[in-house]
Amino acid sequence: MKTIQAKSKIIFMSTFPPTQCGIATYTQDTIKGINDVYGNSITCEICELVKSPLENPTQAYTLNTKNREDYTRVANEINNDDAVKLIHIQHEFGLFDGNYGDHLLDFLNVIKKPVTFTFHSVIQNPNSELKTFVKLLLTYSNSVFVMTNQSQEILMKDYDIQKEIITCISHGTHIVIYEKPEQAKAKFDLQDRMVLSTFGLLGEGKSIETGLHALPKIIKKHPNVLYLVIGRTHPNLIEEGVDTYRDKLEGIVKDLNLEKNVRFINQYLDTNELLNYLKATDVYMFTSKDPNQAVSGTFAYAMSCACPLVASKIPHTVEVLTSDCGILVDIGNSDQFAEAAIKLLSDDRLREEMGINAFRKTRASSWENVAIKHMETYKNLMVNPSEIEFNYPSIELAHVKKMTTDLGIIQFSKISVPDLSTGYTLDDNARALVALCMHYKLTNDKADLPYILIYLDFIIRCQNPEGDFTNYIDQYNREHMEQNAEVNLEDSNARGVWALGSLISIKDILPEGIVQKASTSFLNSLKWAETIESPRSIGFATKGLYLYNSTIPNLYVSAIINKLNSKLVSNYEIHATKDWKWFENYLTYGNGILPESMLFAYLVTNKPIYKKIALESLEFLLSKMFTKKGFKVISNNGWYHKDSQPQEYGEQPIDVSYIIQTLNSFYTAFKNPLHKEYMKTAFNWFLGKNHLNQIMYNPISGGGYDGLEKENVNLNQGAESTVCFLTARLIMENFKESQSRVIDLIKTKADMIINS
């Protein structure tokens, strides 16, 4: 009997909510990101930093930084927990007691666990004492995180720290559903106002007065402007109930007659409400006056909510805020703030473009992606770490439903906003029908039925009297588009057959009327299906024919499957060689459908040739996608041609989804555990195991991102990518409870280590 080991622990040494400070919030968000991505296999605990004893501590550990003996006590307590694999210290001067906070050394001298730091401040041109102390800290860890390239450069240049031990990860941001400010304003009844905003714990360093002094000039041009000053005053600045800084700001508002144009929201808002205010913002005013401020979470959050910015020049903004996202101005210069704000408020198109650019720029630094990058470093520091696995995200249909009208699912979106001008395709509605049938089979959720009917009716609308289909339907007049005469439609036609077969395969749990509609359309398509020539079209059609035949055995359908796949066998015999066991001289998109078609033909006919080619071609395909360097999607940048080197990047979700679907079919047929492990490895591509270490989906809505390029993720969430992600996620639900520990090292072209 196997012993169940406790999950590994990471201890974060930091302030923590309800303490109100930026580092506390940063730590909370970092931990949430790690829990969201890895929480099934690792636990994060807090060593809370406080300045006086707590009567009722709520965290695993509490360190009173004013009590020097506490540093040693807490280190010994942590040493006694074998599950603790790493200590991550959030470091800021002032958090720890002593000269430069050197009482922390008492902890470091006792702790026996690996340690890493995040430096929230990196001071330029240090004196010799500070330089010596920082270098001493890093002798205990040999690892440090910073949040800007400038901080990394300062550590290397001014402190002589080796680049190899520095991990630079941008300040994390929350993923939001993109919407234009006019949509978000409705939540706050601000539709008739032009909204400026700023947020955070207020204090002199925020220099809110700079924005207030800029306001009179702005109001002359835009009288309906409203400046939202969001956040409470920093608790350390309130003495005996007197809030001197806020009193000062309110005095400025009164003196300048700004009462109708300024609104103080004197609250510590929960994250969702804060993000909604930022989405309702036309221009974000970042007025900080600290020239040494290395990083600002408020600035990062504003960018992530698609706010165009006017920002004072601090290291973080100078490094990140390019001219396509906002305008940089001199610290404390109210005239420059006014001019920049007026420029943006006067140009709707410019604001929208800047907001979208800011939004796109910060997706790489979502808390989920930050967690993935942290974990890549953690794994190098832990002593004999247990295998750390990705969590599977919840199954979300919000974006699929948002993309669907009463006619069908819209083809493309701009970020998360459906682009109605792109119309509808049989391709997308067929894929959506397959996915919703899978979801309904899994959940029996009656809310799926209207969508199943919409997609089915779309397919029927596209069907011609001869049994074949058209692919493109215009959004506005809802008629067939000219593209139907110009584009090879065999693949999309075959997907229609696949979708109809998928629906009929779950006929026992569907309303009879829906099944009857699908059956009539399916049977009408058979005469056309016999004539298919394109290899992938044969594969898609075979999938639908097999599903139908498995539910309603039909000799005619079996004969079509045999006829079509005999053509695939001919293709294979023409093109396959010792080193290229494939049906064509190139690998393009949806390659898995070809060996899968052979598999289904074998299951229907029991002909050995189909089984032989199915297994040979699958092994060949897997050898090209699961390599010594890890999982690689066949690039759409020129594809992969025989006797040539494969192209890189240009990776699309459809191909990841198809290989998962293919492997699932083979695993169902033969129960080869290797196929299950490959499925998990491929699905991890969506979860962040790719060359950019970024998630390929929106965890809030279930939207799937359109592609993975060399240096960026395509954040548009069209129907194809969204439905393909959903389909893959639904398949993986069958393996959720038995997620095994997959070792990334692949020894040979088709071998992975499988844990017993």
GROMACS .gro file of N, CA and C in nm, residues 76-181:
model
  318
   76ASN      N    1   1.327   2.793   1.408
   76ASN     CA    2   1.327   2.656   1.463
   76ASN      C    3   1.193   2.587   1.439
   77GLU      N    4   1.083   2.661   1.453
   77GLU     CA    5   0.951   2.600   1.428
   77GLU      C    6   0.939   2.553   1.283
   78ILE      N    7   0.985   2.636   1.191
   78ILE     CA    8   0.977   2.598   1.050
   78ILE      C    9   1.069   2.480   1.020
   79ASN      N   10   1.186   2.477   1.082
   79ASN     CA   11   1.279   2.366   1.061
   79ASN      C   12   1.217   2.232   1.100
   80ASN      N   13   1.127   2.235   1.196
   80ASN     CA   14   1.067   2.111   1.247
   80ASN      C   15   0.957   2.055   1.157
   81ASP      N   16   0.920   2.129   1.053
   81ASP     CA   17   0.815   2.082   0.962
   81ASP      C   18   0.880   2.027   0.835
   82ASP      N   19   0.881   1.896   0.821
   82ASP     CA   20   0.948   1.832   0.707
   82ASP      C   21   0.882   1.866   0.574
   83ALA      N   22   0.754   1.908   0.577
   83ALA     CA   23   0.683   1.937   0.452
   83ALA      C   24   0.726   2.069   0.391
   84VAL      N   25   0.791   2.156   0.471
   84VAL     CA   26   0.833   2.286   0.420
   84VAL      C   27   0.953   2.269   0.328
   85LYS      N   28   0.939   2.312   0.205
   85LYS     CA   29   1.045   2.296   0.105
   85LYS      C   30   1.117   2.426   0.072
   86LEU      N   31   1.056   2.542   0.108
   86LEU     CA   32   1.114   2.669   0.065
   86LEU      C   33   1.056   2.782   0.149
   87ILE      N   34   1.140   2.882   0.178
   87ILE     CA   35   1.096   3.006   0.242
   87ILE      C   36   1.112   3.119   0.142
   88HIS      N   37   1.005   3.193   0.117
   88HIS     CA   38   1.010   3.308   0.026
   88HIS      C   39   0.988   3.435   0.108
   89ILE      N   40   1.095   3.512   0.124
   89ILE     CA   41   1.092   3.632   0.208
   89ILE      C   42   1.062   3.754   0.121
   90GLN      N   43   0.953   3.824   0.153
   90GLN     CA   44   0.922   3.950   0.086
   90GLN      C   45   1.000   4.060   0.159
   91HIS      N   46   1.100   4.113   0.093
   91HIS     CA   47   1.193   4.204   0.161
   91HIS      C   48   1.169   4.349   0.122
   92GLU      N   49   1.155   4.430   0.224
   92GLU     CA   50   1.148   4.575   0.208
   92GLU      C   51   1.216   4.636   0.330
   93PHE      N   52   1.297   4.740   0.308
   93PHE     CA   53   1.362   4.807   0.420
   93PHE      C   54   1.255   4.870   0.508
   94GLY      N   55   1.259   4.839   0.634
   94GLY     CA   56   1.158   4.886   0.727
   94GLY      C   57   1.069   4.773   0.777
   95LEU      N   58   1.064   4.662   0.703
   95LEU     CA   59   0.982   4.549   0.750
   95LEU      C   60   1.046   4.480   0.869
   96PHE      N   61   1.178   4.472   0.868
   96PHE     CA   62   1.250   4.403   0.974
   96PHE      C   63   1.324   4.503   1.061
   97ASP      N   64   1.343   4.469   1.187
   97ASP     CA   65   1.407   4.561   1.281
   97ASP      C   66   1.559   4.555   1.268
   98GLY      N   67   1.625   4.655   1.326
   98GLY     CA   68   1.770   4.660   1.324
   98GLY      C   69   1.821   4.753   1.216
   99ASN      N   70   1.953   4.762   1.205
   99ASN     CA   71   2.016   4.847   1.106
   99ASN      C   72   1.997   4.786   0.968
  100TYR      N   73   1.924   4.855   0.879
  100TYR     CA   74   1.885   4.802   0.749
  100TYR      C   75   1.801   4.675   0.761
  101GLY      N   76   1.744   4.650   0.880
  101GLY     CA   77   1.665   4.529   0.900
  101GLY      C   78   1.751   4.406   0.926
  102ASP      N   79   1.870   4.427   0.985
  102ASP     CA   80   1.964   4.316   0.995
  102ASP      C   81   1.927   4.213   1.102
  103HIS      N   82   1.817   4.236   1.177
  103HIS     CA   83   1.772   4.130   1.268
  103HIS      C   84   1.725   4.008   1.189
  104LEU      N   85   1.695   4.026   1.065
  104LEU     CA   86   1.658   3.914   0.979
  104LEU      C   87   1.770   3.811   0.973
  105LEU      N   88   1.893   3.855   0.992
  105LEU     CA   89   2.005   3.761   0.989
  105LEU      C   90   1.993   3.656   1.099
  106ASP      N   91   1.930   3.690   1.211
  106ASP     CA   92   1.910   3.592   1.318
  106ASP      C   93   1.825   3.475   1.268
  107PHE      N   94   1.727   3.506   1.187
  107PHE     CA   95   1.644   3.401   1.127
  107PHE      C   96   1.725   3.320   1.026
  108LEU      N   97   1.797   3.389   0.940
  108LEU     CA   98   1.871   3.323   0.834
  108LEU      C   99   1.983   3.234   0.887
  109ASN      N  100   2.040   3.270   1.001
  109ASN     CA  101   2.147   3.189   1.059
  109ASN      C  102   2.097   3.057   1.116
  110VAL      N  103   1.967   3.047   1.142
  110VAL     CA  104   1.910   2.927   1.203
  110VAL      C  105   1.834   2.841   1.102
  111ILE      N  106   1.770   2.905   1.006
  111ILE     CA  107   1.684   2.830   0.914
  111ILE      C  108   1.766   2.732   0.832
  112LYS      N  109   1.711   2.612   0.813
  112LYS     CA  110   1.779   2.507   0.738
  112LYS      C  111   1.710   2.476   0.605
  113LYS      N  112   1.609   2.553   0.573
  113LYS     CA  113   1.536   2.533   0.448
  113LYS      C  114   1.592   2.626   0.341
  114PRO      N  115   1.575   2.591   0.214
  114PRO     CA  116   1.614   2.684   0.107
  114PRO      C  117   1.536   2.815   0.119
  115VAL      N  118   1.602   2.924   0.084
  115VAL     CA  119   1.543   3.058   0.098
  115VAL      C  120   1.556   3.133  -0.034
  116THR      N  121   1.453   3.212  -0.065
  116THR     CA  122   1.464   3.309  -0.173
  116THR      C  123   1.400   3.439  -0.127
  117PHE      N  124   1.432   3.547  -0.196
  117PHE     CA  125   1.381   3.680  -0.162
  117PHE      C  126   1.305   3.740  -0.280
  118THR      N  127   1.210   3.828  -0.251
  118THR     CA  128   1.167   3.929  -0.346
  118THR      C  129   1.210   4.063  -0.291
  119PHE      N  130   1.290   4.136  -0.368
  119PHE     CA  131   1.332   4.270  -0.326
  119PHE      C  132   1.230   4.370  -0.382
  120HIS      N  133   1.150   4.428  -0.293
  120HIS     CA  134   1.051   4.526  -0.336
  120HIS      C  135   1.113   4.664  -0.357
  121SER      N  136   1.230   4.687  -0.301
  121SER     CA  137   1.306   4.809  -0.328
  121SER      C  138   1.450   4.771  -0.359
  122VAL      N  139   1.505   4.834  -0.461
  122VAL     CA  140   1.646   4.816  -0.494
  122VAL      C  141   1.703   4.957  -0.506
  123ILE      N  142   1.784   4.996  -0.410
  123ILE     CA  143   1.832   5.134  -0.399
  123ILE      C  144   1.959   5.152  -0.482
  124GLN      N  145   1.956   5.254  -0.568
  124GLN     CA  146   2.073   5.284  -0.651
  124GLN      C  147   2.185   5.346  -0.568
  125ASN      N  148   2.306   5.333  -0.619
  125ASN     CA  149   2.424   5.396  -0.560
  125ASN      C  150   2.431   5.375  -0.409
  126PRO      N  151   2.429   5.250  -0.362
  126PRO     CA  152   2.429   5.224  -0.217
  126PRO      C  153   2.562   5.264  -0.153
  127ASN      N  154   2.555   5.302  -0.026
  127ASN     CA  155   2.681   5.319   0.047
  127ASN      C  156   2.739   5.180   0.075
  128SER      N  157   2.860   5.177   0.123
  128SER     CA  158   2.929   5.048   0.139
  128SER      C  159   2.857   4.957   0.237
  129GLU      N  160   2.798   5.016   0.343
  129GLU     CA  161   2.729   4.935   0.443
  129GLU      C  162   2.606   4.867   0.384
  130LEU      N  163   2.526   4.943   0.307
  130LEU     CA  164   2.407   4.885   0.246
  130LEU      C  165   2.446   4.779   0.143
  131LYS      N  166   2.546   4.808   0.063
  131LYS     CA  167   2.590   4.712  -0.038
  131LYS      C  168   2.635   4.582   0.027
  132THR      N  169   2.711   4.594   0.132
  132THR     CA  170   2.760   4.475   0.203
  132THR      C  171   2.644   4.394   0.260
  133PHE      N  172   2.543   4.464   0.315
  133PHE     CA  173   2.431   4.394   0.377
  133PHE      C  174   2.349   4.319   0.272
  134VAL      N  175   2.321   4.382   0.158
  134VAL     CA  176   2.242   4.316   0.053
  134VAL      C  177   2.317   4.193   0.000
  135LYS      N  178   2.446   4.207  -0.022
  135LYS     CA  179   2.524   4.092  -0.069
  135LYS      C  180   2.525   3.981   0.035
  136LEU      N  181   2.528   4.019   0.163
  136LEU     CA  182   2.525   3.919   0.270
  136LEU      C  183   2.392   3.843   0.270
  137LEU      N  184   2.281   3.915   0.251
  137LEU     CA  185   2.151   3.848   0.246
  137LEU      C  186   2.150   3.739   0.139
  138LEU      N  187   2.207   3.770   0.024
  138LEU     CA  188   2.199   3.676  -0.087
  138LEU      C  189   2.296   3.559  -0.072
  139THR      N  190   2.389   3.566   0.022
  139THR     CA  191   2.471   3.448   0.049
  139THR      C  192   2.389   3.338   0.117
  140TYR      N  193   2.277   3.375   0.176
  140TYR     CA  194   2.191   3.277   0.242
  140TYR      C  195   2.093   3.210   0.144
  141SER      N  196   2.079   3.266   0.025
  141SER     CA  197   1.975   3.214  -0.063
  141SER      C  198   2.024   3.183  -0.204
  142ASN      N  199   2.116   3.266  -0.254
  142ASN     CA  200   2.161   3.251  -0.393
  142ASN      C  201   2.044   3.260  -0.491
  143SER      N  202   1.940   3.337  -0.451
  143SER     CA  203   1.824   3.356  -0.538
  143SER      C  204   1.749   3.480  -0.496
  144VAL      N  205   1.708   3.561  -0.594
  144VAL     CA  206   1.632   3.680  -0.562
  144VAL      C  207   1.540   3.715  -0.679
  145PHE      N  208   1.419   3.756  -0.646
  145PHE     CA  209   1.323   3.804  -0.747
  145PHE      C  210   1.318   3.956  -0.743
  146VAL      N  211   1.310   4.017  -0.862
  146VAL     CA  212   1.283   4.160  -0.874
  146VAL      C  213   1.174   4.178  -0.979
  147MET      N  214   1.119   4.300  -0.988
  147MET     CA  215   1.003   4.319  -1.074
  147MET      C  216   1.027   4.409  -1.195
  148THR      N  217   1.147   4.463  -1.208
  148THR     CA  218   1.178   4.542  -1.327
  148THR      C  219   1.319   4.511  -1.375
  149ASN      N  220   1.341   4.532  -1.503
  149ASN     CA  221   1.476   4.513  -1.558
  149ASN      C  222   1.575   4.610  -1.497
  150GLN      N  223   1.526   4.731  -1.463
  150GLN     CA  224   1.616   4.828  -1.402
  150GLN      C  225   1.665   4.779  -1.266
  151SER      N  226   1.575   4.719  -1.187
  151SER     CA  227   1.617   4.665  -1.058
  151SER      C  228   1.723   4.557  -1.078
  152GLN      N  229   1.705   4.475  -1.179
  152GLN     CA  230   1.805   4.373  -1.207
  152GLN      C  231   1.939   4.436  -1.244
  153GLU      N  232   1.934   4.539  -1.327
  153GLU     CA  233   2.058   4.606  -1.367
  153GLU      C  234   2.128   4.670  -1.247
  154ILE      N  235   2.051   4.729  -1.157
  154ILE     CA  236   2.111   4.792  -1.039
  154ILE      C  237   2.179   4.687  -0.952
  155LEU      N  238   2.112   4.573  -0.931
  155LEU     CA  239   2.174   4.467  -0.851
  155LEU      C  240   2.305   4.420  -0.913
  156MET      N  241   2.306   4.410  -1.043
  156MET     CA  242   2.428   4.362  -1.110
  156MET      C  243   2.538   4.469  -1.108
  157LYS      N  244   2.500   4.593  -1.137
  157LYS     CA  245   2.601   4.699  -1.152
  157LYS      C  246   2.647   4.756  -1.018
  158ASP      N  247   2.550   4.784  -0.929
  158ASP     CA  248   2.583   4.854  -0.804
  158ASP      C  249   2.614   4.759  -0.688
  159TYR      N  250   2.567   4.633  -0.698
  159TYR     CA  251   2.586   4.540  -0.587
  159TYR      C  252   2.671   4.419  -0.625
  160ASP      N  253   2.712   4.413  -0.751
  160ASP     CA  254   2.796   4.301  -0.799
  160ASP      C  255   2.727   4.166  -0.783
  161ILE      N  256   2.596   4.162  -0.806
  161ILE     CA  257   2.521   4.038  -0.796
  161ILE      C  258   2.519   3.971  -0.933
  162GLN      N  259   2.543   3.840  -0.936
  162GLN     CA  260   2.546   3.767  -1.062
  162GLN      C  261   2.406   3.757  -1.123
  163LYS      N  262   2.399   3.779  -1.253
  163LYS     CA  263   2.270   3.774  -1.323
  163LYS      C  264   2.201   3.639  -1.305
  164GLU      N  265   2.279   3.531  -1.296
  164GLU     CA  266   2.222   3.397  -1.292
  164GLU      C  267   2.133   3.373  -1.171
  165ILE      N  268   2.151   3.449  -1.063
  165ILE     CA  269   2.070   3.423  -0.944
  165ILE      C  270   1.949   3.518  -0.936
  166ILE      N  271   1.935   3.606  -1.035
  166ILE     CA  272   1.825   3.703  -1.034
  166ILE      C  273   1.714   3.655  -1.127
  167THR      N  274   1.591   3.654  -1.076
  167THR     CA  275   1.474   3.624  -1.158
  167THR      C  276   1.390   3.750  -1.167
  168CYS      N  277   1.372   3.800  -1.288
  168CYS     CA  278   1.293   3.922  -1.308
  168CYS      C  279   1.153   3.883  -1.355
  169ILE      N  280   1.053   3.913  -1.273
  169ILE     CA  281   0.913   3.885  -1.304
  169ILE      C  282   0.833   4.012  -1.279
  170SER      N  283   0.759   4.055  -1.378
  170SER     CA  284   0.680   4.177  -1.363
  170SER      C  285   0.580   4.166  -1.250
  171HIS      N  286   0.541   4.280  -1.194
  171HIS     CA  287   0.436   4.283  -1.092
  171HIS      C  288   0.310   4.218  -1.149
  172GLY      N  289   0.248   4.131  -1.073
  172GLY     CA  290   0.131   4.059  -1.120
  172GLY      C  291   0.011   4.148  -1.142
  173THR      N  292  -0.080   4.100  -1.227
  173THR     CA  293  -0.204   4.171  -1.256
  173THR      C  294  -0.319   4.072  -1.259
  174HIS      N  295  -0.439   4.123  -1.238
  174HIS     CA  296  -0.558   4.038  -1.240
  174HIS      C  297  -0.612   4.028  -1.382
  175ILE      N  298  -0.654   3.908  -1.418
  175ILE     CA  299  -0.721   3.889  -1.547
  175ILE      C  300  -0.864   3.941  -1.534
  176VAL      N  301  -0.903   4.023  -1.628
  176VAL     CA  302  -1.040   4.075  -1.631
  176VAL      C  303  -1.099   4.046  -1.769
  177ILE      N  304  -1.230   4.052  -1.777
  177ILE     CA  305  -1.298   4.043  -1.906
  177ILE      C  306  -1.295   4.182  -1.967
  178TYR      N  307  -1.231   4.193  -2.083
  178TYR     CA  308  -1.218   4.325  -2.146
  178TYR      C  309  -1.355   4.382  -2.181
  179GLU      N  310  -1.374   4.508  -2.147
  179GLU     CA  311  -1.492   4.582  -2.192
  179GLU      C  312  -1.456   4.729  -2.203
  180LYS      N  313  -1.527   4.799  -2.288
  180LYS     CA  314  -1.501   4.941  -2.305
  180LYS      C  315  -1.554   5.018  -2.184
  181PRO      N  316  -1.493   5.136  -2.154
  181PRO     CA  317  -1.535   5.211  -2.035
  181PRO      C  318  -1.684   5.242  -2.032
   0.00000   0.00000   0.00000
